Short mmCIF file of C-alpha atoms in Angstrom, two decimals:
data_model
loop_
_atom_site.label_atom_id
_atom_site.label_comp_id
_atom_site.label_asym_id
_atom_site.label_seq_id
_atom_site.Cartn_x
_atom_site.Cartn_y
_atom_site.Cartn_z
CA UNK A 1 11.76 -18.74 -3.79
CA UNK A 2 11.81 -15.67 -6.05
CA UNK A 3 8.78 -16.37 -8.08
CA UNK A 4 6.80 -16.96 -4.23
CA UNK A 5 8.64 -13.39 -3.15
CA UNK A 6 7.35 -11.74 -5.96
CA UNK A 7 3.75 -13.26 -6.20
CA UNK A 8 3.85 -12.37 -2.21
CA UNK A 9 4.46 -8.88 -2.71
CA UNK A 10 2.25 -8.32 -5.64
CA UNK A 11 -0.37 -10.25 -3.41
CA UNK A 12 0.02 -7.71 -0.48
CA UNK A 13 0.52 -4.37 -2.73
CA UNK A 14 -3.14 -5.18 -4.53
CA UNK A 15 -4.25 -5.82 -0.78
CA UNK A 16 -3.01 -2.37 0.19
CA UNK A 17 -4.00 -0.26 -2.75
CA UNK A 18 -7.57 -2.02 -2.83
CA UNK A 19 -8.13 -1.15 0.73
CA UNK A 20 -9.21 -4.78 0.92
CA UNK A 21 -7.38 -4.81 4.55
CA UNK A 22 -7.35 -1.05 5.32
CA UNK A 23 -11.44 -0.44 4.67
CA UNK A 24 -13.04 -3.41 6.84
CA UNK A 25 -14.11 -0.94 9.53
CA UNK A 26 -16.83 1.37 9.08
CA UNK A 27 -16.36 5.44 10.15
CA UNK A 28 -16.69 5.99 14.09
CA UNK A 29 -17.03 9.78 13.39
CA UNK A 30 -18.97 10.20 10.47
CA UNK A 31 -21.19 13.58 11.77
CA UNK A 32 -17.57 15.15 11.98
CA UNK A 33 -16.29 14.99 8.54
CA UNK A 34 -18.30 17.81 7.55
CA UNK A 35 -16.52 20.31 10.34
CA UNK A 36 -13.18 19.82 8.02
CA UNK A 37 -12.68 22.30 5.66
CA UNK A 38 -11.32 21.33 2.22
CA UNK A 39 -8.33 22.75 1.14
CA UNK A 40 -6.47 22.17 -2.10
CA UNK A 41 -2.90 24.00 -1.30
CA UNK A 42 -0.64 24.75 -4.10
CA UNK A 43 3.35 24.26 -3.38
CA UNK A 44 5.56 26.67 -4.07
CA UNK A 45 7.76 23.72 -5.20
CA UNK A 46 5.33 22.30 -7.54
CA UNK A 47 2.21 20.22 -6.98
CA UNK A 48 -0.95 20.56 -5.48
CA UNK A 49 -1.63 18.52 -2.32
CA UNK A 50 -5.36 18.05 -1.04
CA UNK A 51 -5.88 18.00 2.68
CA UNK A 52 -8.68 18.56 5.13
CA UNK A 53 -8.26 20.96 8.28
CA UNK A 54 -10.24 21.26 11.52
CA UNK A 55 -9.49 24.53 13.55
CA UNK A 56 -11.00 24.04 17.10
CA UNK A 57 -13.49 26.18 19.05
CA UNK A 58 -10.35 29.36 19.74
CA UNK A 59 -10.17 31.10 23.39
CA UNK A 60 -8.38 34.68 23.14
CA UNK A 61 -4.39 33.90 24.28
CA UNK A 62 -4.53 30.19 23.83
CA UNK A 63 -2.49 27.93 21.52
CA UNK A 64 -3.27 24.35 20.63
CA UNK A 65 -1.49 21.84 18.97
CA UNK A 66 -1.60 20.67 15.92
CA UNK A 67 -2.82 16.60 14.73
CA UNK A 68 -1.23 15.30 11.63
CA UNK A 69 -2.74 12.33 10.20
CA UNK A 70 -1.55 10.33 7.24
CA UNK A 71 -4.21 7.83 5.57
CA UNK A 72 -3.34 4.25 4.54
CA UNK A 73 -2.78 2.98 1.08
CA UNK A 74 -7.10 2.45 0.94
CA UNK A 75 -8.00 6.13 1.14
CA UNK A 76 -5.71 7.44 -1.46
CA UNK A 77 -7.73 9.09 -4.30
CA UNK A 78 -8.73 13.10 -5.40
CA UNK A 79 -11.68 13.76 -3.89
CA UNK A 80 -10.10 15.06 -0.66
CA UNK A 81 -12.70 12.65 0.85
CA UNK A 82 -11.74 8.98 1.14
CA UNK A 83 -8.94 9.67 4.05
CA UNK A 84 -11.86 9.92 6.14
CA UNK A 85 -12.93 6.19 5.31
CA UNK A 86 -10.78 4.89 8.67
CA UNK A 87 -11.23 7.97 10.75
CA UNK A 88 -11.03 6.14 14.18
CA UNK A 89 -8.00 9.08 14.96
CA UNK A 90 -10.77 11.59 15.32
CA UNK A 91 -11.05 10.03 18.85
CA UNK A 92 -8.22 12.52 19.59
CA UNK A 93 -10.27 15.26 18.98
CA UNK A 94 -14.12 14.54 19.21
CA UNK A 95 -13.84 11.11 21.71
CA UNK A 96 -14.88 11.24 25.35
CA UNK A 97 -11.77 12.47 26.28
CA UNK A 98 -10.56 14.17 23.78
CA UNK A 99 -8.99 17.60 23.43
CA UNK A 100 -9.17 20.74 21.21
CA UNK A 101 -6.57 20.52 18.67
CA UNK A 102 -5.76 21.85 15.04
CA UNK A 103 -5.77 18.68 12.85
CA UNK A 104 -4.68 18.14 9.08
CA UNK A 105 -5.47 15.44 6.94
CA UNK A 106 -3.78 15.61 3.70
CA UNK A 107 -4.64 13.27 0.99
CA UNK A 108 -1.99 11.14 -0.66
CA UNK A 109 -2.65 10.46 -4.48
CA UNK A 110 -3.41 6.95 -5.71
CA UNK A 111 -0.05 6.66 -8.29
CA UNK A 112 1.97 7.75 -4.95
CA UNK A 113 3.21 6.98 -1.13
CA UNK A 114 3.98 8.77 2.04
CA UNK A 115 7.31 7.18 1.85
CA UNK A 116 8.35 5.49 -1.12
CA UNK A 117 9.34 1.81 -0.13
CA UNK A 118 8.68 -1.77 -0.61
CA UNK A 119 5.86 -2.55 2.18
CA UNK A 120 6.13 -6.01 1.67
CA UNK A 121 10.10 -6.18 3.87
CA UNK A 122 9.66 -7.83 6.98
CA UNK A 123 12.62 -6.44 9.08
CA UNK A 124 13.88 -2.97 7.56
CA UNK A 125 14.51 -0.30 5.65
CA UNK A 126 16.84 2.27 4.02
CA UNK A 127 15.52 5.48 4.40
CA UNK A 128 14.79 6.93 0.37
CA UNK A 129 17.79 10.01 -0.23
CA UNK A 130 14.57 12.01 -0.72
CA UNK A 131 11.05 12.25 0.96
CA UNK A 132 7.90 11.20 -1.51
CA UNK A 133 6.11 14.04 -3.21
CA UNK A 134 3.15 13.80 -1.15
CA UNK A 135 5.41 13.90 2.21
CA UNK A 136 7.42 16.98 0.86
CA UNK A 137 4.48 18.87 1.07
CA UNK A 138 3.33 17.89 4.31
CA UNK A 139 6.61 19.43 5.88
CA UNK A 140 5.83 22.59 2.85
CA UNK A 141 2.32 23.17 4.13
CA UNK A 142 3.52 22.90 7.67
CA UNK A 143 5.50 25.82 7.61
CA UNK A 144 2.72 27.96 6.26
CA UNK A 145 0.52 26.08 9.14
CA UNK A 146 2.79 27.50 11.84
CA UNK A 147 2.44 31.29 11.06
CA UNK A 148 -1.03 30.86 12.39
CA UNK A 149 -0.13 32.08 16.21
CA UNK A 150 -3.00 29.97 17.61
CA UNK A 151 -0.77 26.66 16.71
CA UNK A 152 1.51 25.57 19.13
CA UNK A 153 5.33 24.56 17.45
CA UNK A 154 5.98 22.89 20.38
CA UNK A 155 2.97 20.68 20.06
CA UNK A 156 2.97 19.12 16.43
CA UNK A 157 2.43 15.32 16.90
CA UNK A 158 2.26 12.93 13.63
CA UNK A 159 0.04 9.73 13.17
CA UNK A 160 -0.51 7.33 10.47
CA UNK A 161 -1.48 4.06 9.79
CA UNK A 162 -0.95 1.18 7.49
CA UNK A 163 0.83 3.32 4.54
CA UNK A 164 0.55 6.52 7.21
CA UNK A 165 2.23 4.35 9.83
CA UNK A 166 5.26 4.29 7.40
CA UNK A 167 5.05 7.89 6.63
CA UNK A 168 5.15 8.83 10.13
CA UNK A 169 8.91 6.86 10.69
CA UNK A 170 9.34 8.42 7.66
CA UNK A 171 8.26 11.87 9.05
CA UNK A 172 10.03 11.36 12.03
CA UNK A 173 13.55 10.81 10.93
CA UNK A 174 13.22 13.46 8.48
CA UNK A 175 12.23 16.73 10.54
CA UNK A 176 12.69 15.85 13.79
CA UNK A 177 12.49 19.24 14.73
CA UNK A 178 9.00 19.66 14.04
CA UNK A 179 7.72 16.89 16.35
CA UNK A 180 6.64 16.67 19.35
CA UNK A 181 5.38 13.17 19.76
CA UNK A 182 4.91 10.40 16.98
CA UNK A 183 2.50 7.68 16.58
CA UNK A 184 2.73 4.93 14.12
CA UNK A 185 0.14 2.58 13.36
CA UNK A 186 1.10 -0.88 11.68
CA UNK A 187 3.91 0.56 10.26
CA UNK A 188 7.54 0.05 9.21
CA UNK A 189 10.84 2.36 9.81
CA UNK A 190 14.33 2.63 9.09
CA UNK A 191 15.61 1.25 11.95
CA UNK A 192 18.69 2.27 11.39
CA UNK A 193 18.29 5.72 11.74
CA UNK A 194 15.71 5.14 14.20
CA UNK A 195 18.52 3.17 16.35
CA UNK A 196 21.77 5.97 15.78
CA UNK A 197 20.05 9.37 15.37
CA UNK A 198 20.29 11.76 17.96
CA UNK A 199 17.88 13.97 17.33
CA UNK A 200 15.37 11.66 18.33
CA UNK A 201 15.83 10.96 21.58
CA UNK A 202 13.79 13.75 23.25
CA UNK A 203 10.85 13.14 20.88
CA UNK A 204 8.45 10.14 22.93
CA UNK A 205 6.89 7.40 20.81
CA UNK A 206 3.92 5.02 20.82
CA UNK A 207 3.87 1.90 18.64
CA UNK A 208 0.75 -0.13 17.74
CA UNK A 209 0.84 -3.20 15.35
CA UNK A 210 -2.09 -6.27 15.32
CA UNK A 211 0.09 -9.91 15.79
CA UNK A 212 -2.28 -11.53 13.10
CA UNK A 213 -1.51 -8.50 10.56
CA UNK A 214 -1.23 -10.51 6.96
CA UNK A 215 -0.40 -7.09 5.29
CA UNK A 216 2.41 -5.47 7.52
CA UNK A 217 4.52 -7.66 9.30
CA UNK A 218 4.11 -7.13 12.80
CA UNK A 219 8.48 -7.34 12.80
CA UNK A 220 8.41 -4.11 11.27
CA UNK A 221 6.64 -2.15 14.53
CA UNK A 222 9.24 -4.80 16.56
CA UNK A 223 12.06 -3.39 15.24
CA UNK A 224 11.29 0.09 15.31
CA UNK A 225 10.95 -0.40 18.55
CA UNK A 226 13.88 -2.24 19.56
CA UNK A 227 15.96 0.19 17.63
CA UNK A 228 14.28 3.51 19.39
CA UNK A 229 14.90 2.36 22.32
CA UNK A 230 18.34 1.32 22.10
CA UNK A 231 18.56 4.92 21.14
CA UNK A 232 17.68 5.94 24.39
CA UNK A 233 14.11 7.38 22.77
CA UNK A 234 11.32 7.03 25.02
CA UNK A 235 9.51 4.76 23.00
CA UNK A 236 5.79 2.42 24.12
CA UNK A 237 4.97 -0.55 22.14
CA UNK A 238 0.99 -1.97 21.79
CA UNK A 239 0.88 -5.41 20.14
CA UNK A 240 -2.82 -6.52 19.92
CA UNK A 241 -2.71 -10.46 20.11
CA UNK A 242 -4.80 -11.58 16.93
CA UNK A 243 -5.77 -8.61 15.77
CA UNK A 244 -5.26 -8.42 11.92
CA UNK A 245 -4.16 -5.56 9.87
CA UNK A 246 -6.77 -2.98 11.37
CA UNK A 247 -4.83 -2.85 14.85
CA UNK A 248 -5.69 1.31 14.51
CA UNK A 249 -8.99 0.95 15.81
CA UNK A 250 -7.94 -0.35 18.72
CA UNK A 251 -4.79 2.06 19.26
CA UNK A 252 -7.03 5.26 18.95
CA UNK A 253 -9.61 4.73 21.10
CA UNK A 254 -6.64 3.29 23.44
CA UNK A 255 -7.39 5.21 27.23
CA UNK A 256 -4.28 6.59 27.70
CA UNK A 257 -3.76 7.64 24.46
CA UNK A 258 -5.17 10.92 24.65
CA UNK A 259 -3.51 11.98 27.76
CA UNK A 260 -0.52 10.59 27.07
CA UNK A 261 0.08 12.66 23.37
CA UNK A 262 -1.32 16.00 24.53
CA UNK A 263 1.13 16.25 27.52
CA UNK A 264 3.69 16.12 25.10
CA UNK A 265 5.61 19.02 24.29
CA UNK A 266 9.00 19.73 22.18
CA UNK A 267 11.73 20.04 24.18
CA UNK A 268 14.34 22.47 22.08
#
């Protein structure tokens, strides 16, 4: 049983970090990549981290909120390019009922992970005592983000998928004071914290996973789930009957998605 466990990770890991699950689907907004400007932001902590930005068209008085999108495993790299290989979120934004918004979209390198965990656990896990380097920086650049008086604090939501889907538990039980809404993608939590933690129970949630996913177990989104909302968190579940790994184009050019995250708003 060990030897299978281990060949079983290794087996899904290479699947992962090839992108051989998270690049099947080509680019629904490729005409918008260009409008993000390319920013290589140096931490005051150490480390560079790579991320795109879109400001939106500005009105004099207005503030908007702010998008943050973490890439799967796939899209890692350097060339602050490849997160835009599954860039089905832009429906947010640039879909038919989309809204102006900030958005970020950092770039993770290939040697690291939003959140630093074994993707290959089916049920849970413990939350790492620190966040990734990559992650860190998120929240760093954030803070300098938030100076800019045209972003709304009270609107910061977080998405991810695949590898992003686990950064954005991982997001969420870390700085729960800097979201607004969450929205993981074929992802996997602690559900531990997600179950006893306080903090997040003003702070609404929507889950998507695929049933058929062969690279993220579908129990992961299940239990996150489960465990939000015997936390009182008001917390939506999507599960896509035979839909594989790539459940995310589905859940962003979901309807009611758009409405549903821009009404959101922190409650402090």
């Amino acid at each position: 049983m060990k030897i299978f466990m281990s060949r079983l990770t290794l087996f899904i890991a290479c699947c992962l970090a090839s992108g051989a699950f998270s690049s099947a689907d080509a680019a629904q907004f490729p005409d918008k990549h260009a409008l993000f400007e390319k920013v290589a932001w140096n931490s005051s902590s150490g480390g560079v981290l790579l991320y795109r930005m879109y400001s939106p068209e500005l009105k004099p008085g207005e503030k908007y909120p702010l998008i943050i999108f973490l890439h799967g495993a796939g899209e890692r790299g350097s060339n602050n390019e490849t997160q835009f290989i599954q860039d089905h979120f832009l429906n947010l934004v640039f879909g038919e009922k989309g809204q102006p918004a900030f958005v970020i979209v950092p770039q993770c390198p290939v040697e690291k992970r939003w959140c630093e965990v074994d993707w290959s656990i089916r049920t849970t896990h413990e939350t790492p005592e620190t966040p990734s380097d990559p992650l860190r920086m998120v929240y760093e650049l954030l803070q300098e983000l938030k100076k800019n008086a045209a972003i709304d604090a009270d609107r910061i939501y977080i998405t991810g998928l695949s590898m992003g889907g686990f950064g954005t538990f991982d997001f969420l039980v870390r700085y729960p004071e800097e979201v607004a809404a969450a929205v993981p993608v074929c992802g996997g939590g602690d559900n531990e914290k997600l179950r006893t933690m306080p903090e997040l129970k003003s702070i609404p949630v929507w889950i998507f996973h695929g049933d058929a996913d062969g690279a993220v177990a579908p129990d992961r989104s299940r239990g996150a789930f489960k465990a939000l909302k015997e936390n009182g968190v008001d917390v939506t579940y999507t599960e896509y009957p035979n839909v594989g790994h790539n459940s995310w184009v589905r859940a962003y050019n979901t309807d009611e998605l758009v409405d549903w995250l821009f009404k959101q708003r922190k409650v402090r």
